[in-house]
Amino acid sequence: AKGYPIFNPASQLGRFVAYYEHPGGTATVRCLGTYFRLHIDPVGDMRLCYGFPPIGNVLRDEPREAWKSERAAQIRSASKGCSRPCRLLNCNL
């Protein structure tokens, strides 16, 4: 039986291998997700990263304003020093 196609780029799959061989090795990879991703969860909370608090909620806040807000700038700044191993997620590749 045929399986499902794999759409992940080879570079991402290679990072998975590197992570499992050396889990702490991703700490040098800078997270860029907070600069070009906006996650909206089922209750409407908008997040730049799942590891940080929401920057607003689509039910009461304008997404464009939340994106440009001081809170968003603080989270982007904090993400520069983040050491979580989530850099392998699709938001960074």
mmCIF file of N, CA and C in Angstrom:
data_model
loop_
_atom_site.group_PDB
_atom_site.id
_atom_site.type_symbol
_atom_site.label_atom_id
_atom_site.label_comp_id
_atom_site.label_asym_id
_atom_site.label_seq_id
_atom_site.Cartn_x
_atom_site.Cartn_y
_atom_site.Cartn_z
ATOM 1 N N ALA A 1 0.841 -1.191 0.000
ATOM 2 C CA ALA A 1 0.000 0.000 0.000
ATOM 3 C C ALA A 1 0.874 1.238 0.000
ATOM 4 N N LYS A 2 0.397 2.261 -0.667
ATOM 5 C CA LYS A 2 1.129 3.520 -0.722
ATOM 6 C C LYS A 2 0.909 4.311 0.555
ATOM 7 N N GLY A 3 1.933 5.015 0.938
ATOM 8 C CA GLY A 3 1.819 5.899 2.096
ATOM 9 C C GLY A 3 1.485 7.308 1.639
ATOM 10 N N TYR A 4 1.695 8.235 2.502
ATOM 11 C CA TYR A 4 1.427 9.632 2.194
ATOM 12 C C TYR A 4 2.711 10.309 1.746
ATOM 13 N N PRO A 5 2.614 11.293 0.857
ATOM 14 C CA PRO A 5 3.817 11.995 0.415
ATOM 15 C C PRO A 5 4.405 12.825 1.557
ATOM 16 N N ILE A 6 5.701 12.976 1.540
ATOM 17 C CA ILE A 6 6.400 13.797 2.531
ATOM 18 C C ILE A 6 6.734 15.126 1.870
ATOM 19 N N PHE A 7 6.206 16.203 2.419
ATOM 20 C CA PHE A 7 6.429 17.524 1.844
ATOM 21 C C PHE A 7 7.495 18.323 2.583
ATOM 22 N N ASN A 8 7.973 17.810 3.700
ATOM 23 C CA ASN A 8 9.014 18.513 4.435
ATOM 24 C C ASN A 8 10.284 18.552 3.594
ATOM 25 N N PRO A 9 10.977 19.693 3.580
ATOM 26 C CA PRO A 9 12.235 19.747 2.835
ATOM 27 C C PRO A 9 13.299 18.874 3.513
ATOM 28 N N ALA A 10 14.235 18.389 2.722
ATOM 29 C CA ALA A 10 15.304 17.535 3.245
ATOM 30 C C ALA A 10 16.080 18.240 4.352
ATOM 31 N N SER A 11 16.236 19.564 4.252
ATOM 32 C CA SER A 11 16.971 20.305 5.280
ATOM 33 C C SER A 11 16.281 20.192 6.640
ATOM 34 N N GLN A 12 14.956 20.217 6.654
ATOM 35 C CA GLN A 12 14.225 20.089 7.914
ATOM 36 C C GLN A 12 14.372 18.678 8.470
ATOM 37 N N LEU A 13 14.248 17.690 7.631
ATOM 38 C CA LEU A 13 14.396 16.308 8.087
ATOM 39 C C LEU A 13 15.800 16.071 8.631
ATOM 40 N N GLY A 14 16.797 16.693 8.004
ATOM 41 C CA GLY A 14 18.170 16.594 8.496
ATOM 42 C C GLY A 14 18.324 17.201 9.880
ATOM 43 N N ARG A 15 17.586 18.283 10.142
ATOM 44 C CA ARG A 15 17.643 18.898 11.473
ATOM 45 C C ARG A 15 17.012 17.999 12.527
ATOM 46 N N PHE A 16 15.992 17.244 12.141
ATOM 47 C CA PHE A 16 15.403 16.295 13.086
ATOM 48 C C PHE A 16 16.455 15.268 13.513
ATOM 49 N N VAL A 17 17.192 14.746 12.551
ATOM 50 C CA VAL A 17 18.237 13.765 12.856
ATOM 51 C C VAL A 17 19.274 14.393 13.776
ATOM 52 N N ALA A 18 19.729 15.596 13.428
ATOM 53 C CA ALA A 18 20.735 16.281 14.242
ATOM 54 C C ALA A 18 20.225 16.518 15.662
ATOM 55 N N TYR A 19 18.951 16.876 15.791
ATOM 56 C CA TYR A 19 18.389 17.116 17.120
ATOM 57 C C TYR A 19 18.434 15.846 17.964
ATOM 58 N N TYR A 20 18.007 14.728 17.400
ATOM 59 C CA TYR A 20 17.973 13.502 18.187
ATOM 60 C C TYR A 20 19.366 12.970 18.488
ATOM 61 N N GLU A 21 20.329 13.291 17.658
ATOM 62 C CA GLU A 21 21.707 12.901 17.946
ATOM 63 C C GLU A 21 22.318 13.791 19.023
ATOM 64 N N HIS A 22 21.958 15.083 19.027
ATOM 65 C CA HIS A 22 22.498 16.066 19.978
ATOM 66 C C HIS A 22 21.385 17.044 20.365
ATOM 67 N N PRO A 23 20.491 16.673 21.293
ATOM 68 C CA PRO A 23 19.328 17.505 21.621
ATOM 69 C C PRO A 23 19.656 18.943 22.010
ATOM 70 N N GLY A 24 20.766 19.199 22.633
ATOM 71 C CA GLY A 24 21.115 20.563 23.022
ATOM 72 C C GLY A 24 21.696 21.381 21.891
ATOM 73 N N GLY A 25 21.959 20.756 20.773
ATOM 74 C CA GLY A 25 22.622 21.434 19.663
ATOM 75 C C GLY A 25 21.787 22.469 18.945
ATOM 76 N N THR A 26 20.477 22.457 19.144
ATOM 77 C CA THR A 26 19.645 23.441 18.451
ATOM 78 C C THR A 26 19.662 24.795 19.141
ATOM 79 N N ALA A 27 20.296 24.888 20.299
ATOM 80 C CA ALA A 27 20.311 26.149 21.045
ATOM 81 C C ALA A 27 20.983 27.273 20.265
ATOM 82 N N THR A 28 21.823 26.942 19.314
ATOM 83 C CA THR A 28 22.499 27.983 18.533
ATOM 84 C C THR A 28 21.672 28.448 17.337
ATOM 85 N N VAL A 29 20.569 27.761 17.058
ATOM 86 C CA VAL A 29 19.706 28.140 15.940
ATOM 87 C C VAL A 29 18.748 29.220 16.420
ATOM 88 N N ARG A 30 18.802 30.372 15.802
ATOM 89 C CA ARG A 30 17.939 31.484 16.223
ATOM 90 C C ARG A 30 16.511 31.252 15.753
ATOM 91 N N CYS A 31 15.573 31.475 16.645
ATOM 92 C CA CYS A 31 14.162 31.338 16.308
ATOM 93 C C CYS A 31 13.707 32.566 15.534
ATOM 94 N N LEU A 32 13.119 32.349 14.378
ATOM 95 C CA LEU A 32 12.605 33.448 13.561
ATOM 96 C C LEU A 32 11.085 33.447 13.485
ATOM 97 N N GLY A 33 10.462 32.486 14.130
ATOM 98 C CA GLY A 33 9.015 32.345 14.042
ATOM 99 C C GLY A 33 8.237 33.567 14.477
ATOM 100 N N THR A 34 8.716 34.288 15.475
ATOM 101 C CA THR A 34 7.969 35.440 15.992
ATOM 102 C C THR A 34 7.968 36.620 15.028
ATOM 103 N N TYR A 35 8.777 36.542 13.982
ATOM 104 C CA TYR A 35 8.859 37.650 13.024
ATOM 105 C C TYR A 35 7.954 37.466 11.809
ATOM 106 N N PHE A 36 7.458 36.265 11.586
ATOM 107 C CA PHE A 36 6.617 36.074 10.401
ATOM 108 C C PHE A 36 5.466 35.083 10.592
ATOM 109 N N ARG A 37 5.162 34.710 11.833
ATOM 110 C CA ARG A 37 4.060 33.784 12.093
ATOM 111 C C ARG A 37 3.104 34.378 13.118
ATOM 112 N N LEU A 38 1.833 34.103 12.916
ATOM 113 C CA LEU A 38 0.810 34.464 13.890
ATOM 114 C C LEU A 38 -0.095 33.251 14.058
ATOM 115 N N HIS A 39 -0.112 32.695 15.248
ATOM 116 C CA HIS A 39 -0.938 31.530 15.549
ATOM 117 C C HIS A 39 -2.214 32.007 16.229
ATOM 118 N N ILE A 40 -3.346 31.508 15.792
ATOM 119 C CA ILE A 40 -4.624 31.822 16.429
ATOM 120 C C ILE A 40 -5.208 30.510 16.938
ATOM 121 N N ASP A 41 -5.396 30.431 18.244
ATOM 122 C CA ASP A 41 -5.883 29.176 18.823
ATOM 123 C C ASP A 41 -7.414 29.116 18.794
ATOM 124 N N PRO A 42 -8.002 28.005 19.211
ATOM 125 C CA PRO A 42 -9.457 27.830 19.104
ATOM 126 C C PRO A 42 -10.303 28.871 19.844
ATOM 127 N N VAL A 43 -9.747 29.522 20.863
ATOM 128 C CA VAL A 43 -10.519 30.543 21.582
ATOM 129 C C VAL A 43 -10.218 31.954 21.083
ATOM 130 N N GLY A 44 -9.399 32.050 20.022
ATOM 131 C CA GLY A 44 -9.113 33.340 19.408
ATOM 132 C C GLY A 44 -7.857 34.031 19.885
ATOM 133 N N ASP A 45 -7.124 33.433 20.823
ATOM 134 C CA ASP A 45 -5.884 34.054 21.278
ATOM 135 C C ASP A 45 -4.854 34.052 20.159
ATOM 136 N N MET A 46 -4.202 35.190 19.983
ATOM 137 C CA MET A 46 -3.160 35.341 18.964
ATOM 138 C C MET A 46 -1.803 35.239 19.642
ATOM 139 N N ARG A 47 -0.967 34.389 19.102
ATOM 140 C CA ARG A 47 0.376 34.192 19.656
ATOM 141 C C ARG A 47 1.404 34.249 18.536
ATOM 142 N N LEU A 48 2.562 34.783 18.886
ATOM 143 C CA LEU A 48 3.695 34.745 17.964
ATOM 144 C C LEU A 48 4.433 33.427 18.128
ATOM 145 N N CYS A 49 4.298 32.831 19.311
ATOM 146 C CA CYS A 49 4.954 31.566 19.651
ATOM 147 C C CYS A 49 4.125 30.909 20.740
ATOM 148 N N TYR A 50 4.005 29.602 20.693
ATOM 149 C CA TYR A 50 3.234 28.897 21.715
ATOM 150 C C TYR A 50 3.902 28.952 23.089
ATOM 151 N N GLY A 51 5.165 29.296 23.134
ATOM 152 C CA GLY A 51 5.888 29.370 24.401
ATOM 153 C C GLY A 51 5.748 30.699 25.122
ATOM 154 N N PHE A 52 5.031 31.637 24.535
ATOM 155 C CA PHE A 52 4.866 32.964 25.126
ATOM 156 C C PHE A 52 3.382 33.302 25.245
ATOM 157 N N PRO A 53 3.047 34.266 26.101
ATOM 158 C CA PRO A 53 1.640 34.657 26.262
ATOM 159 C C PRO A 53 1.054 35.249 24.981
ATOM 160 N N PRO A 54 -0.262 35.288 24.879
ATOM 161 C CA PRO A 54 -0.908 35.876 23.698
ATOM 162 C C PRO A 54 -0.625 37.375 23.580
ATOM 163 N N ILE A 55 -0.669 37.870 22.356
ATOM 164 C CA ILE A 55 -0.534 39.311 22.124
ATOM 165 C C ILE A 55 -1.904 39.959 21.970
ATOM 166 N N GLY A 56 -2.941 39.172 21.990
ATOM 167 C CA GLY A 56 -4.301 39.680 21.876
ATOM 168 C C GLY A 56 -5.251 38.545 21.566
ATOM 169 N N ASN A 57 -6.484 38.920 21.282
ATOM 170 C CA ASN A 57 -7.516 37.945 20.956
ATOM 171 C C ASN A 57 -8.337 38.501 19.796
ATOM 172 N N VAL A 58 -8.537 37.707 18.759
ATOM 173 C CA VAL A 58 -9.231 38.191 17.561
ATOM 174 C C VAL A 58 -10.676 38.591 17.830
ATOM 175 N N LEU A 59 -11.243 38.156 18.937
ATOM 176 C CA LEU A 59 -12.618 38.528 19.258
ATOM 177 C C LEU A 59 -12.724 39.969 19.763
ATOM 178 N N ARG A 60 -11.602 40.529 20.224
ATOM 179 C CA ARG A 60 -11.642 41.897 20.743
ATOM 180 C C ARG A 60 -10.528 42.800 20.203
ATOM 181 N N ASP A 61 -9.510 42.222 19.569
ATOM 182 C CA ASP A 61 -8.368 43.009 19.096
ATOM 183 C C ASP A 61 -8.194 42.872 17.591
ATOM 184 N N GLU A 62 -7.749 43.940 16.975
ATOM 185 C CA GLU A 62 -7.433 43.945 15.547
ATOM 186 C C GLU A 62 -6.082 43.245 15.357
ATOM 187 N N PRO A 63 -6.007 42.175 14.554
ATOM 188 C CA PRO A 63 -4.743 41.454 14.377
ATOM 189 C C PRO A 63 -3.573 42.341 13.947
ATOM 190 N N ARG A 64 -3.810 43.271 13.036
ATOM 191 C CA ARG A 64 -2.718 44.137 12.563
ATOM 192 C C ARG A 64 -2.148 44.975 13.712
ATOM 193 N N GLU A 65 -3.023 45.476 14.562
ATOM 194 C CA GLU A 65 -2.574 46.282 15.698
ATOM 195 C C GLU A 65 -1.845 45.418 16.728
ATOM 196 N N ALA A 66 -2.353 44.222 16.971
ATOM 197 C CA ALA A 66 -1.685 43.311 17.903
ATOM 198 C C ALA A 66 -0.294 42.948 17.388
ATOM 199 N N TRP A 67 -0.174 42.726 16.079
ATOM 200 C CA TRP A 67 1.102 42.377 15.457
ATOM 201 C C TRP A 67 2.141 43.475 15.669
ATOM 202 N N LYS A 68 1.697 44.735 15.618
ATOM 203 C CA LYS A 68 2.604 45.882 15.745
ATOM 204 C C LYS A 68 2.705 46.406 17.183
ATOM 205 N N SER A 69 2.065 45.753 18.124
ATOM 206 C CA SER A 69 1.979 46.250 19.496
ATOM 207 C C SER A 69 3.303 46.159 20.255
ATOM 208 N N GLU A 70 3.350 46.892 21.351
ATOM 209 C CA GLU A 70 4.512 46.839 22.241
ATOM 210 C C GLU A 70 4.671 45.437 22.826
ATOM 211 N N ARG A 71 3.563 44.785 23.138
ATOM 212 C CA ARG A 71 3.618 43.415 23.674
ATOM 213 C C ARG A 71 4.274 42.473 22.665
ATOM 214 N N ALA A 72 3.923 42.605 21.403
ATOM 215 C CA ALA A 72 4.533 41.776 20.360
ATOM 216 C C ALA A 72 6.030 42.059 20.265
ATOM 217 N N ALA A 73 6.410 43.332 20.366
ATOM 218 C CA ALA A 73 7.834 43.697 20.319
ATOM 219 C C ALA A 73 8.586 43.078 21.497
ATOM 220 N N GLN A 74 7.969 43.069 22.672
ATOM 221 C CA GLN A 74 8.595 42.459 23.849
ATOM 222 C C GLN A 74 8.794 40.960 23.651
ATOM 223 N N ILE A 75 7.812 40.303 23.076
ATOM 224 C CA ILE A 75 7.924 38.858 22.850
ATOM 225 C C ILE A 75 8.990 38.567 21.801
ATOM 226 N N ARG A 76 9.045 39.367 20.757
ATOM 227 C CA ARG A 76 10.097 39.167 19.749
ATOM 228 C C ARG A 76 11.474 39.332 20.373
ATOM 229 N N SER A 77 11.615 40.326 21.220
ATOM 230 C CA SER A 77 12.890 40.546 21.893
ATOM 231 C C SER A 77 13.237 39.368 22.803
ATOM 232 N N ALA A 78 12.265 38.896 23.565
ATOM 233 C CA ALA A 78 12.492 37.763 24.466
ATOM 234 C C ALA A 78 12.814 36.487 23.694
ATOM 235 N N SER A 79 12.252 36.339 22.510
ATOM 236 C CA SER A 79 12.486 35.114 21.736
ATOM 237 C C SER A 79 13.928 35.008 21.254
ATOM 238 N N LYS A 80 14.634 36.126 21.186
ATOM 239 C CA LYS A 80 16.039 36.096 20.755
ATOM 240 C C LYS A 80 16.902 35.279 21.702
ATOM 241 N N GLY A 81 16.562 35.283 22.982
ATOM 242 C CA GLY A 81 17.337 34.546 23.963
ATOM 243 C C GLY A 81 16.720 33.222 24.368
ATOM 244 N N CYS A 82 15.707 32.801 23.662
ATOM 245 C CA CYS A 82 15.005 31.571 24.009
ATOM 246 C C CYS A 82 15.900 30.351 23.762
ATOM 247 N N SER A 83 15.860 29.405 24.690
ATOM 248 C CA SER A 83 16.682 28.196 24.535
ATOM 249 C C SER A 83 15.833 26.933 24.415
ATOM 250 N N ARG A 84 14.554 27.087 24.153
ATOM 251 C CA ARG A 84 13.688 25.911 23.998
ATOM 252 C C ARG A 84 14.073 25.133 22.736
ATOM 253 N N PRO A 85 13.897 23.818 22.741
ATOM 254 C CA PRO A 85 14.280 23.019 21.578
ATOM 255 C C PRO A 85 13.229 22.994 20.467
ATOM 256 N N CYS A 86 12.264 23.908 20.482
ATOM 257 C CA CYS A 86 11.189 23.864 19.489
ATOM 258 C C CYS A 86 11.605 24.452 18.141
ATOM 259 N N ARG A 87 12.848 24.795 17.956
ATOM 260 C CA ARG A 87 13.301 25.408 16.708
ATOM 261 C C ARG A 87 13.118 24.502 15.493
ATOM 262 N N LEU A 88 12.786 23.259 15.739
ATOM 263 C CA LEU A 88 12.595 22.322 14.635
ATOM 264 C C LEU A 88 11.200 22.381 14.052
ATOM 265 N N LEU A 89 10.299 23.107 14.686
ATOM 266 C CA LEU A 89 8.932 23.174 14.197
ATOM 267 C C LEU A 89 8.866 23.913 12.870
ATOM 268 N N ASN A 90 7.789 23.711 12.152
ATOM 269 C CA ASN A 90 7.643 24.317 10.831
ATOM 270 C C ASN A 90 7.697 25.833 10.841
ATOM 271 N N CYS A 91 7.450 26.474 11.987
ATOM 272 C CA CYS A 91 7.475 27.936 12.009
ATOM 273 C C CYS A 91 8.880 28.485 11.803
ATOM 274 N N ASN A 92 9.892 27.663 11.893
ATOM 275 C CA ASN A 92 11.264 28.132 11.721
ATOM 276 C C ASN A 92 11.923 27.659 10.438
ATOM 277 N N LEU A 93 11.255 26.816 9.697
ATOM 278 C CA LEU A 93 11.902 26.248 8.508
ATOM 279 C C LEU A 93 11.118 26.553 7.263
#
